[in-house]
Short mmCIF file of C-alpha atoms and ligand atoms in Angstrom, two decimals:
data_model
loop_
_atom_site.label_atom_id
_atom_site.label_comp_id
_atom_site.label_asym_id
_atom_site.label_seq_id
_atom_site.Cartn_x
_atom_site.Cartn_y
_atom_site.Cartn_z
CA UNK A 251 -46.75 -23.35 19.40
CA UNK A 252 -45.00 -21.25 16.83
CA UNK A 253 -44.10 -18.32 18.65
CA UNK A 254 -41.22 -20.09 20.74
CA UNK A 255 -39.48 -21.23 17.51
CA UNK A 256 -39.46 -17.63 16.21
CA UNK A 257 -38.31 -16.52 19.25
CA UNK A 258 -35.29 -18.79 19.07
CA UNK A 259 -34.45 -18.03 15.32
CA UNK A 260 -34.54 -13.97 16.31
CA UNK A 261 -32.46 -14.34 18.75
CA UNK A 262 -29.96 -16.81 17.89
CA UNK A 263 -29.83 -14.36 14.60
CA UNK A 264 -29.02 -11.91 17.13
CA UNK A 265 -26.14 -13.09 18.80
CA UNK A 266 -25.11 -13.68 15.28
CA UNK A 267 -25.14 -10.77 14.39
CA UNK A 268 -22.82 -9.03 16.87
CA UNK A 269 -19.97 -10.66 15.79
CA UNK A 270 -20.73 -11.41 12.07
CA UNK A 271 -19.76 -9.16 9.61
CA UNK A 272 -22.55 -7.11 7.25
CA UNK A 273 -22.04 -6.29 3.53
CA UNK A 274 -24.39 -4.83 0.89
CA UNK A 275 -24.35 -5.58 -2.79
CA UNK A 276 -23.51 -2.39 -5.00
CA UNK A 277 -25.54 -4.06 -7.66
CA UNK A 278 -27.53 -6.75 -9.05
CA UNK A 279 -25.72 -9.93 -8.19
CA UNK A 280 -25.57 -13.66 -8.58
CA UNK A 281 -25.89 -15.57 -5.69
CA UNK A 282 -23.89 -19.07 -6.94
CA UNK A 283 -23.94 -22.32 -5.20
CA UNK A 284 -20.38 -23.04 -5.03
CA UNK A 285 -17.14 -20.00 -5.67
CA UNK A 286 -17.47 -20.52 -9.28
CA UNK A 287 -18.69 -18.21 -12.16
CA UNK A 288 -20.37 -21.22 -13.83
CA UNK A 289 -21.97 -22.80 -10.63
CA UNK A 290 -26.00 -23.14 -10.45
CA UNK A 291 -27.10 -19.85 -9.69
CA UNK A 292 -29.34 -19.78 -6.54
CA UNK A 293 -31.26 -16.14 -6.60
CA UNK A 294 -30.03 -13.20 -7.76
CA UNK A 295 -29.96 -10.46 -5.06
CA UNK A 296 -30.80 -6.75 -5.81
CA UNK A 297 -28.38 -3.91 -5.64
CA UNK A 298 -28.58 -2.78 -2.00
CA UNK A 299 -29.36 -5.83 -0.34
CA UNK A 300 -27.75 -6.59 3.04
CA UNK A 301 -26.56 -9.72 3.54
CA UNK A 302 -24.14 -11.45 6.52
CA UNK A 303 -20.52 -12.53 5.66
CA UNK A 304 -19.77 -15.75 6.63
CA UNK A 305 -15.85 -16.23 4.44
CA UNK A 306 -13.81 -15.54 1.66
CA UNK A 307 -11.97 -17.09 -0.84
CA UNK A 308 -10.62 -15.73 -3.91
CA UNK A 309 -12.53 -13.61 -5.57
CA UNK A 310 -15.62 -15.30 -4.05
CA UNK A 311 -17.25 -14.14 -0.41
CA UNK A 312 -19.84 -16.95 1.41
CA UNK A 313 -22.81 -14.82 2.26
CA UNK A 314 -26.19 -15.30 3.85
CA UNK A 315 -29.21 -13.32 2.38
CA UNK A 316 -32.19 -12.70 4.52
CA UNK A 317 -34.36 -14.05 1.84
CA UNK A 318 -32.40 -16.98 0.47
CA UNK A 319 -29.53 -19.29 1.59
CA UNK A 320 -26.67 -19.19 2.04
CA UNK A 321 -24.15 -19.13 -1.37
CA UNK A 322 -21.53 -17.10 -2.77
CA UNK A 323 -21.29 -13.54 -4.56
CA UNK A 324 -18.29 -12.36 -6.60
CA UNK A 325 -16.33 -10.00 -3.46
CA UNK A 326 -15.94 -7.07 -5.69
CA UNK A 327 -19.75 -6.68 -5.59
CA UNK A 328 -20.07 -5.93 -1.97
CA UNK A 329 -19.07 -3.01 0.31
CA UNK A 330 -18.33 -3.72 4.05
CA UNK A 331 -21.59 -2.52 6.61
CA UNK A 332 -25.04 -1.96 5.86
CA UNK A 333 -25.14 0.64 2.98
CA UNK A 334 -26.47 3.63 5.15
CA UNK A 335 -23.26 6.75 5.49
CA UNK A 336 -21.33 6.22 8.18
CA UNK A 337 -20.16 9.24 10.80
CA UNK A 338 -17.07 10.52 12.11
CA UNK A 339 -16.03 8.35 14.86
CA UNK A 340 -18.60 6.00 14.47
CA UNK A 341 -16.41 3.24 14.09
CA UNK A 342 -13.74 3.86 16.52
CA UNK A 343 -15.83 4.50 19.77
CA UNK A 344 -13.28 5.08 22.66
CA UNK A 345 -10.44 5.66 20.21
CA UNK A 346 -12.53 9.18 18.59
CA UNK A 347 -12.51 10.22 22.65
CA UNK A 348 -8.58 10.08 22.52
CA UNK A 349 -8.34 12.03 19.19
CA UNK A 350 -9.99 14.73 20.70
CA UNK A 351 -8.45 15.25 24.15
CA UNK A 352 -5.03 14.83 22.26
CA UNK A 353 -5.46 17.56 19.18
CA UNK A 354 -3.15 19.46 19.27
CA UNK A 355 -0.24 17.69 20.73
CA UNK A 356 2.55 16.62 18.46
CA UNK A 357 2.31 12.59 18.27
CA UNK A 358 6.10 12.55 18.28
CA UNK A 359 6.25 13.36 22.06
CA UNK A 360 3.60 11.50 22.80
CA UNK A 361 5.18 8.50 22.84
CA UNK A 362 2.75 6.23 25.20
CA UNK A 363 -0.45 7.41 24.86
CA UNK A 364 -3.42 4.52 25.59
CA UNK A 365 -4.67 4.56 21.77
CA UNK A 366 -0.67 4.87 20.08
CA UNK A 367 1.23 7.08 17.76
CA UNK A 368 -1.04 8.43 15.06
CA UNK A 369 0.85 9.42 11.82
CA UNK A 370 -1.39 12.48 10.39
CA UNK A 371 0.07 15.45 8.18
CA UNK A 372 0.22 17.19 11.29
CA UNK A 373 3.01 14.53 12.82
CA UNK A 374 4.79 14.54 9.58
CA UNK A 375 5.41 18.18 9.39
CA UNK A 376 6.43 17.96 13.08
CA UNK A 377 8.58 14.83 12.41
CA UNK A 378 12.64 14.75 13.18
CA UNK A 379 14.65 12.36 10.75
CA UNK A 380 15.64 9.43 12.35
CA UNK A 381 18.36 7.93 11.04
CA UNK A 382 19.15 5.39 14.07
CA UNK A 383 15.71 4.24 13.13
CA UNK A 384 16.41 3.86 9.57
CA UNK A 385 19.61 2.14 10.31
CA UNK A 386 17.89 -0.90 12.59
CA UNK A 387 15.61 -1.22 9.84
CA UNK A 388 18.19 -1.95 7.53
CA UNK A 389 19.21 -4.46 10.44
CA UNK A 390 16.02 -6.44 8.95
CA UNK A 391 17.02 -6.73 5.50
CA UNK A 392 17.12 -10.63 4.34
CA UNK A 393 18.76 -11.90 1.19
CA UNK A 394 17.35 -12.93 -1.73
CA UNK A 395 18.05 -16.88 -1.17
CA UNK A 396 16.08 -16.52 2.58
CA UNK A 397 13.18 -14.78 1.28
CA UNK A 398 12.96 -17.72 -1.38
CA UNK A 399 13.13 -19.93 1.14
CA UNK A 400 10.19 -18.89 3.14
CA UNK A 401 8.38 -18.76 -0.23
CA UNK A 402 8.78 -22.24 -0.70
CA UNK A 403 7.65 -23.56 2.77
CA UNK A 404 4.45 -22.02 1.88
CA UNK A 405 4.21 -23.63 -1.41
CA UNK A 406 4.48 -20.36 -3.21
CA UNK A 407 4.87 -21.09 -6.68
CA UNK A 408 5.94 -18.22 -9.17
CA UNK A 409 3.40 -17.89 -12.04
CA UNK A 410 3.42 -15.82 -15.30
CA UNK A 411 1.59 -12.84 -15.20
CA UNK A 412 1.78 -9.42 -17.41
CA UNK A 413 1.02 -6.23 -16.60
CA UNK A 414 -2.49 -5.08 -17.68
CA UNK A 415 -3.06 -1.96 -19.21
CA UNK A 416 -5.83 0.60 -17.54
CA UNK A 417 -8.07 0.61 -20.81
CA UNK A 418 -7.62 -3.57 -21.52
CA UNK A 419 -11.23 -4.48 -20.04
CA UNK A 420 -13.89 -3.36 -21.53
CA UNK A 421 -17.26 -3.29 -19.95
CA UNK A 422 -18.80 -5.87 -22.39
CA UNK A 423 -16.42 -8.38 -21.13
CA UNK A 424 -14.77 -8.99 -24.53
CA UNK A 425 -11.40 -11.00 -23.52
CA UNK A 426 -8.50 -11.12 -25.93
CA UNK A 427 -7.73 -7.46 -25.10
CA UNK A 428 -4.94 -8.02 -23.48
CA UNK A 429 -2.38 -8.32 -26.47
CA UNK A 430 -1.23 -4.11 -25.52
CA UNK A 431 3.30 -4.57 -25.13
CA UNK A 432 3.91 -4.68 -21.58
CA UNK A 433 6.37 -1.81 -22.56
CA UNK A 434 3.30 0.49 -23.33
CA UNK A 435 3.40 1.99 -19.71
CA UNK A 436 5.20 4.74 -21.35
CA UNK A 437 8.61 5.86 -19.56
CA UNK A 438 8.99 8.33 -16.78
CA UNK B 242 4.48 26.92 -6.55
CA UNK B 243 7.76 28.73 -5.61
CA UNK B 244 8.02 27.65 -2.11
CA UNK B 245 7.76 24.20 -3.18
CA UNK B 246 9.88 24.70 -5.85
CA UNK B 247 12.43 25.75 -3.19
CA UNK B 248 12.17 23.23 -0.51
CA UNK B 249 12.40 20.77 -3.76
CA UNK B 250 15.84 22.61 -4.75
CA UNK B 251 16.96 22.13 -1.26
CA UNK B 252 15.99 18.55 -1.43
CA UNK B 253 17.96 17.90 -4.37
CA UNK B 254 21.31 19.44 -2.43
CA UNK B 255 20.15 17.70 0.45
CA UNK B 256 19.69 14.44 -0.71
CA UNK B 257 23.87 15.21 -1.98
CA UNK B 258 24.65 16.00 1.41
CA UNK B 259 22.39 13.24 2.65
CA UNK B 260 24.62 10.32 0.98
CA UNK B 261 27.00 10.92 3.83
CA UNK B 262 24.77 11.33 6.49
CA UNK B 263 22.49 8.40 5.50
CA UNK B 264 25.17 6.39 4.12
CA UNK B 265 24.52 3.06 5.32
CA UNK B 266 24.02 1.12 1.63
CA UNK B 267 27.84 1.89 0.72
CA UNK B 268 26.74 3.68 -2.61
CA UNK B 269 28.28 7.23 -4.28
CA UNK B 270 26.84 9.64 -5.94
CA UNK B 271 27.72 9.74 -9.38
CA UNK B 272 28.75 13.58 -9.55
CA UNK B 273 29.86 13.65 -12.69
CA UNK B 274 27.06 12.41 -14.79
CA UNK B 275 25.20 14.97 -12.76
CA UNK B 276 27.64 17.78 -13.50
CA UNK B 277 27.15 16.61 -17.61
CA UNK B 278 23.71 16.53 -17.24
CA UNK B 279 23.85 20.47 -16.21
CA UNK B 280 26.10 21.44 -19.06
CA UNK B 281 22.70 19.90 -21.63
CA UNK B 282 19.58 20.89 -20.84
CA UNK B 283 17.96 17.74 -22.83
CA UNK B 284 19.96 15.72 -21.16
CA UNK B 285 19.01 17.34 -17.47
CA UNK B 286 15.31 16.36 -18.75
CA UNK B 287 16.50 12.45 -18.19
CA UNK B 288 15.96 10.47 -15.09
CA UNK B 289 18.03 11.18 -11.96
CA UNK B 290 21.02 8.28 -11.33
CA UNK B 291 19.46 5.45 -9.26
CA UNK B 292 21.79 6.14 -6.32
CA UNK B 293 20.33 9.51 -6.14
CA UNK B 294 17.11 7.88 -6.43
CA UNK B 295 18.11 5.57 -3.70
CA UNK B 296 19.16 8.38 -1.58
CA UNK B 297 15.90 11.07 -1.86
CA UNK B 298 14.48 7.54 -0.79
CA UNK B 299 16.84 7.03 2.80
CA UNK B 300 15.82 10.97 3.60
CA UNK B 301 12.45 10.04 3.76
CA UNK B 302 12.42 7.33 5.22
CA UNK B 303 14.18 8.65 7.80
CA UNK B 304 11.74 11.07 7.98
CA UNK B 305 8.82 8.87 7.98
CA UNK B 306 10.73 7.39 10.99
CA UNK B 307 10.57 10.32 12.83
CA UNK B 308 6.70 10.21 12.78
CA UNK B 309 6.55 6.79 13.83
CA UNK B 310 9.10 4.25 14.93
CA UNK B 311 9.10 0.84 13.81
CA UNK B 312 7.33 -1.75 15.94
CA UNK B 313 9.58 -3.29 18.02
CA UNK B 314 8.67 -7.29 17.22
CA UNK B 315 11.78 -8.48 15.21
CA UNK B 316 9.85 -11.51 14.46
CA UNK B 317 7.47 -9.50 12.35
CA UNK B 318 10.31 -7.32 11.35
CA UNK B 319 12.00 -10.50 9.67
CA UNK B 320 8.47 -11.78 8.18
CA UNK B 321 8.00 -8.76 6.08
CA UNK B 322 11.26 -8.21 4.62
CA UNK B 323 10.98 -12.22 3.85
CA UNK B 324 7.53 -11.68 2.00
CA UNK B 325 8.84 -8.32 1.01
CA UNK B 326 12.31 -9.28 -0.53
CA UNK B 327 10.03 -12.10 -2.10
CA UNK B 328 7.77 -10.44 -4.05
CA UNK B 329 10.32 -7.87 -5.54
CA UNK B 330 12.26 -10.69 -7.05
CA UNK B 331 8.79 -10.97 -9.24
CA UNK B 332 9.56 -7.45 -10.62
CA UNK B 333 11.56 -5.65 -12.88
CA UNK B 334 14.05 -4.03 -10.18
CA UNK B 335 15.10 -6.96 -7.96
CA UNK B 336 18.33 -5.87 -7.22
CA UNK B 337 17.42 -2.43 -5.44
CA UNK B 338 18.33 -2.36 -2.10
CA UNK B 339 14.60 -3.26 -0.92
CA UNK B 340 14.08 -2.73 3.37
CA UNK B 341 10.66 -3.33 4.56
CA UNK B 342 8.94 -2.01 7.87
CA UNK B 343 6.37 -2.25 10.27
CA UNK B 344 5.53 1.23 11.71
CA UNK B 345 4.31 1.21 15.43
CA UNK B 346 1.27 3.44 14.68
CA UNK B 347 -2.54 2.89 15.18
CA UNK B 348 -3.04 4.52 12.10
CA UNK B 349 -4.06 2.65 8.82
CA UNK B 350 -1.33 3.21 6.33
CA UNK B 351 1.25 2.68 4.36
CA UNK B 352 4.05 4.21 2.49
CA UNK B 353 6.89 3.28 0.11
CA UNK B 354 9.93 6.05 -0.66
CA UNK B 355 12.29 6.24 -3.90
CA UNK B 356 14.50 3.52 -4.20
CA UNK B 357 13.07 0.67 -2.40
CA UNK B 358 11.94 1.73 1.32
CA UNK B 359 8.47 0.01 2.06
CA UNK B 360 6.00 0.33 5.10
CA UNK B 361 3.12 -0.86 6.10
CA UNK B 362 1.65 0.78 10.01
CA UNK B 363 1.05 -2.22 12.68
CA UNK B 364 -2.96 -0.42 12.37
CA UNK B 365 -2.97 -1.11 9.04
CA UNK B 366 -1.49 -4.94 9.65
CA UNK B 367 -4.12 -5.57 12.17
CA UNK B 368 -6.90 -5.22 9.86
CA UNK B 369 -5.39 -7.85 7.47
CA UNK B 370 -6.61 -11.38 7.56
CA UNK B 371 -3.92 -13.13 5.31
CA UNK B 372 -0.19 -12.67 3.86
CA UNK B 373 -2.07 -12.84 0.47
CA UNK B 374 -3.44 -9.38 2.03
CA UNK B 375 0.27 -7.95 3.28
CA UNK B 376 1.85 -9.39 -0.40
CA UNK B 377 -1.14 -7.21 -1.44
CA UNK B 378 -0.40 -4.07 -0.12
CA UNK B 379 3.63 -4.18 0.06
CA UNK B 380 2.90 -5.02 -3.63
CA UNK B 381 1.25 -1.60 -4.71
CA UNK B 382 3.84 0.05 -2.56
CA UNK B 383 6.65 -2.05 -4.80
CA UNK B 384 4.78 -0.68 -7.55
CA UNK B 385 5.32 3.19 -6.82
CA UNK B 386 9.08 2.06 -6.30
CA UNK B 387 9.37 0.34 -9.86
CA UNK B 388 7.19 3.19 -11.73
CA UNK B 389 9.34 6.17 -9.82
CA UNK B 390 5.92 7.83 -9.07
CA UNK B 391 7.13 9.86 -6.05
CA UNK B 392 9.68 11.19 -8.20
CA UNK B 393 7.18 12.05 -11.22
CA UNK B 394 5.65 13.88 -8.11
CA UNK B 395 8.37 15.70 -7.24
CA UNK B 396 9.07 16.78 -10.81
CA UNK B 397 5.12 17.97 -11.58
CA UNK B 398 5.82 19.92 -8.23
CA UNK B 399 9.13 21.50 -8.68
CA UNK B 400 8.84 22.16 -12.35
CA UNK B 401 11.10 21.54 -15.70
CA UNK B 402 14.13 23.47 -13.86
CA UNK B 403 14.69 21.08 -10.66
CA UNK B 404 17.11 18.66 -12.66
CA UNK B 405 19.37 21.46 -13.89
CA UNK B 406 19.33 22.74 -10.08
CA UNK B 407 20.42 19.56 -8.71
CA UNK B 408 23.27 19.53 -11.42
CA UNK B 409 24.08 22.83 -10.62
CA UNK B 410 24.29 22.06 -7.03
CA UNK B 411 26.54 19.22 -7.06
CA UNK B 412 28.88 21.50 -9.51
CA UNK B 413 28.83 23.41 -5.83
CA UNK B 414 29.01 20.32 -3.58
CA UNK B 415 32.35 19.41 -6.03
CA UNK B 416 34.41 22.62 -5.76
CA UNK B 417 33.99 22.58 -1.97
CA UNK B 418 31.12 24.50 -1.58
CA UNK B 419 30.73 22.32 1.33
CA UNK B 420 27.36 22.21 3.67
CA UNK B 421 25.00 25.14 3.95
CA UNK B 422 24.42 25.04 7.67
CA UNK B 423 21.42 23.82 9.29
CA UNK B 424 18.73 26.25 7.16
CA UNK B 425 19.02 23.84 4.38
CA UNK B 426 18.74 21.08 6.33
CA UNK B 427 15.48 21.97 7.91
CA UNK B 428 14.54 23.17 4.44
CA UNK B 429 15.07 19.73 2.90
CA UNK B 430 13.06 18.07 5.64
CA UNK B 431 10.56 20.00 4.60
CA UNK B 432 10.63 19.33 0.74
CA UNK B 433 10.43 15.95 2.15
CA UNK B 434 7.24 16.31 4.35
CA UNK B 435 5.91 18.58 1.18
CA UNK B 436 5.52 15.29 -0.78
CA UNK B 437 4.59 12.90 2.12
CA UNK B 438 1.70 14.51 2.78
CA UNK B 439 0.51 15.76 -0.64
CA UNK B 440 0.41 12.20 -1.63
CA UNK B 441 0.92 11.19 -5.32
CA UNK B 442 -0.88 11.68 -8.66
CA UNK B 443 -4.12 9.66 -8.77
CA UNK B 444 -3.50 8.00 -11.80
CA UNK B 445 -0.25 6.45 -10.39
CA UNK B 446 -2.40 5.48 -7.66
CA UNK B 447 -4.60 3.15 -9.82
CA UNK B 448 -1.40 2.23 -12.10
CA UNK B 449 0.13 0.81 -8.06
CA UNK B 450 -3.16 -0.90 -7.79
CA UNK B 451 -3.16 -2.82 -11.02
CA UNK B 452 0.63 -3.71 -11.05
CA UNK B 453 0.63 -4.81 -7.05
CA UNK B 454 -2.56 -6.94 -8.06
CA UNK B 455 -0.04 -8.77 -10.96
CA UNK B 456 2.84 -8.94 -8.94
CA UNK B 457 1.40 -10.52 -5.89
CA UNK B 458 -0.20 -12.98 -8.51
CA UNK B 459 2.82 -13.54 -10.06
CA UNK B 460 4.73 -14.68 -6.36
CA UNK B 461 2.08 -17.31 -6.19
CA UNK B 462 -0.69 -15.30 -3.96
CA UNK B 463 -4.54 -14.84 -4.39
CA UNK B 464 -4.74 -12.42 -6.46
CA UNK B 465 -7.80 -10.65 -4.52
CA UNK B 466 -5.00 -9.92 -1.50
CA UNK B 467 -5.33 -6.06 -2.74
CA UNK B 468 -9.11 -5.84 -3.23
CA UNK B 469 -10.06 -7.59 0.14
CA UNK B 470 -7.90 -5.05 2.05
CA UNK B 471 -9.18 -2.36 -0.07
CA UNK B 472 -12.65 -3.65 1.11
CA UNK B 473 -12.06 -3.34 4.47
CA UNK B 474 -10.38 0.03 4.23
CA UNK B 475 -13.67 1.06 2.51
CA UNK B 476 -15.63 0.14 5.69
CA UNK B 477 -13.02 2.53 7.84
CA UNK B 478 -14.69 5.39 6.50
CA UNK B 479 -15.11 8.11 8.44
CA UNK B 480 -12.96 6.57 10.88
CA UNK B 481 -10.02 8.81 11.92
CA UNK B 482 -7.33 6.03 11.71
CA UNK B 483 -7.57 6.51 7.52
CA UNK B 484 -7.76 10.34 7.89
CA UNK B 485 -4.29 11.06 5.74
CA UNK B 486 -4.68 7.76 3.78
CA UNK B 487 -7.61 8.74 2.58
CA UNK B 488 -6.79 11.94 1.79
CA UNK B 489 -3.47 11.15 -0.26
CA UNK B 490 -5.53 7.98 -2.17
CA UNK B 491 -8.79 7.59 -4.09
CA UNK B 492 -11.67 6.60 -2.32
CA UNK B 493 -11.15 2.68 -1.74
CA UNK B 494 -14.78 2.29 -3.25
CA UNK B 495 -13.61 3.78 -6.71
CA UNK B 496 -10.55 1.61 -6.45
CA UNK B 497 -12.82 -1.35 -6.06
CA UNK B 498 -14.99 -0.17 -9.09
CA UNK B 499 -11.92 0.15 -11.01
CA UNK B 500 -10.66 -3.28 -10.30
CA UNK B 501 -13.64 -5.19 -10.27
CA UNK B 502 -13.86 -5.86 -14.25
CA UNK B 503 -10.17 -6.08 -14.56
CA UNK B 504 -10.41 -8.70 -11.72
CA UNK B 505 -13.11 -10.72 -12.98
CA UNK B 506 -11.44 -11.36 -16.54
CA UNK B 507 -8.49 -11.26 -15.94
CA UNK B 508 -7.55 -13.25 -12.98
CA UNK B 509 -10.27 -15.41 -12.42
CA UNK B 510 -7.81 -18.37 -13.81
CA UNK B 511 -5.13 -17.90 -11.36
CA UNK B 512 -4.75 -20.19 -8.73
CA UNK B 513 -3.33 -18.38 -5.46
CA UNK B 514 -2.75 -18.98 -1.72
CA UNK B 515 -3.85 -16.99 0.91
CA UNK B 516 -1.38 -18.16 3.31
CA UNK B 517 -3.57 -17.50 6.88
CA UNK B 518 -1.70 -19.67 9.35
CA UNK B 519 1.72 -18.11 9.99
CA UNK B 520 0.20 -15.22 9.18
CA UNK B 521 -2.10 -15.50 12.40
CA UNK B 522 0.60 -16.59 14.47
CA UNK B 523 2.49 -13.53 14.08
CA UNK B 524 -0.13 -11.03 13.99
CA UNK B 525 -2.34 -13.24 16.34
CA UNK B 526 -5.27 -10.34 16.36
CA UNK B 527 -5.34 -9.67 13.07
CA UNK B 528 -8.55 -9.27 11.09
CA UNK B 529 -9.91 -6.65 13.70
CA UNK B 530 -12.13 -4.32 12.40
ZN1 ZN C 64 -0.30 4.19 -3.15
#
């Protein structure tokens, strides 16, 4: 009687998986109950373990482990896919097929190919100026009171922030660093 | 060395001869503080004028332009000099002439030039999820603008005598030396291209990072805008669409290590919005991967 359930779980995990997004922890890491450093801690997952992403928000990213529930991991501990060195064209699949038939060619002719203009050193150095171009994009400009304005409708609010000096965290995690002149980024 | 110390000489005349041909801001070159600034050598060590600035900016834009046009969706056009224009308000240099563009180009990219000229490439917008994410990234490229780091560039790459030579030439520009003929013009593209695709010094790099990360904080956004793009552009690796960022930018996985402390103590506290919805209604596929 249990083989039909497993069944189901594989491959209901496998339909899962073709649209879910994979991530791998670069190091030991909390897995929390709720986006917050001080929230029960639920496992701690080792360095290297892939886990589904299911959202994030903050500095926070929802995960699912294979050997725990779900819960949430600070985002700076993960890296996007499965940890294993990815190829050349691995992740563009038709897209690689275009590069190649079109090396060569100057992307500023080709103005309609099926994949779109690629901007490599190779179409810089073959690049005209374009100073109609540069002129309609001045066309776009807004002033400051309208970008304001579409600030506020999204509840924007300004906050006070300094500039943080390279050197200010240290890895033991010792706050009150920060007390460096904002000035100290030296002059060019 | 000394062909890119030439193309940067004929920059520096170009960009002279470029404030007529690009002269859509309404500025002037301020010859005479140039033509001082070539009669003292410490003083020809100071900063170019701003509208020069402004100008070496225009040029490459223009350039830039010439790789890839801009989209053509006004709507989005609008939206990013809205969030664009924004955010600069939070910085030290609001009242540059800042433009903002999307670039029609599958590549993932994006670019600012001296003086306030910002782009991100529509490949590059389609990977974002949030305008917390675009605040992110026009914010680093804000950074480069407020911290002159393409000009630092051009100075570690044409040396301690380019300053004098642009002084020099606009003694020439004055007494009617008049315009060179279309040699120099092709050589000051080039000076141009020279720096667009040699990138910029690492360190400024890192310095774009942590400022971009404060400023988008500052405007009210998550702060972890910059990291979660960074994240994704991680998992483009090896993917030809980041060939030339990746090869002008540290690795995104070293710019992650070098935010991730910063991040966790310092801006935990703050309290930002991702601002998703209009976001998704005017890049309806974005977060493709
Ligand atoms: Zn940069």
């Amino acid at each position: 009687m249990k083989l039909p359930v497993t069944l189901f779980v594989l491959c209901f995990a496998c339909s899962l998986s073709a649209a879910a997004e994979t991530g791998t922890t670069v190091k030991d890491t909390e897995l929390k109950k709720e986006p917050f450093i001080d929230a029960a801690t639920l496992a701690t997952l080792p360095g290297q373990t892939t886990v589904e992403i299911l959202k994030r928000q903050g500095g926070w990213t929802q995960v699912k482990p294979p050997t725990a529930d779900k819960g949430w991991v600070r985002m700076l501990n993960l890296r996007l896919g499965d940890g294993k060195p990815r190829q050349e064209g691995s992740g563009s699949g038709i897209g690689a097929l275009f590069n190649v038939a079109r090396s060569g060619s100057s992307g500023t002719t080709v103005t309609t190919g099926v994949r779109g203009l690629d901007i490599t050193k190779d179409t810089l150095q073959n690049a005209s100026p374009n100073p109609g171009e540069l002129k309609r994009m001045h066309g776009f400009s807004v002033s400051k009171a309208e970008a304001l304005k579409l600030a506020g409708s999204a509840k924007l609010h300004k906050q006070s922030v300094e500039y943080v000096e390279p050197g200010a965290v240290r890895p033991s995690g010792n706050a009150s660093s920060s007390d460096a002149p904002a000035s100290s980024w030296g002059n060019n | 060395m000394k062909r890119i110390y030439r193309q940067l000489t004929a920059l520096a005349l170009g960009t002279m001869l470029a404030s007529q041909a690009w002269a859509f801001g309404g500025f002037n070159l301020d010859l005479n503080k140039i033509i001082s600034a070539g009669k003292n050598l410490s003083e020809a060590s100071k900063e170019i004028s701003e509208p020069e600035e402004i100008s070496i900016g225009e040029g490459m834009a223009s350039v830039l332009l010439g790789a890839a046009p801009l989209l053509k969706n006004d709507a989005i056009q609008t939206y990013i000099n809205q969030v664009g224009r924004y955010l600069s308000l939070q910085t030290e240099r609001p009242d540059l002439p800042w433009h903002f563009g999307v670039l029609d180009s599958v590549s993932v990219n994006a670019f600012a030039t001296p003086g306030g000229h910002i782009f991100v490439t529509s490949g590059l917008l389609k990977k974002m999820h949030s305008e917390a994410e675009l605040a992110g990234v026009l914010s680093h490229e804000i950074a480069h603008v407020l911290r002159k780091h393409h000009l630092a560039a051009m100075k570690k790459a044409g040396g301690m005598g380019f300053l004098t030579d642009v002084a020099s030439i606009a003694v020439d520009q004055k007494g009617g030396g008049g315009y060179a003929g279309k040699e120099l013009s092709k050589n000051l593209i080039s000076g141009m291209k020279e720096i667009l695709v040699r990138g910029l010094d690492k360190d400024d790099e890192y310095e774009a990072d942590r400022m971009g990360i404060v400023i988008a904080t500052r405007s009210g956004y998550d702060p972890y805008g910059l990291p979660a793009v960074l994240q994704t552009l991680d998992g483009l690796s090896g993917t030809s669409d980041v060939s030339l960022l990746f090869s002008t930018h540290p690795a995104p996985a070293s710019r992650l290590d070098t935010l991730s402390g910063l991040m966790q103590s310092k801006f935990d506290h703050y309290q930002g919005q991702s601002v998703s919805d209009r976001f998704r209604r005017l890049v309806p596929n974005g977060g493709n991967n």
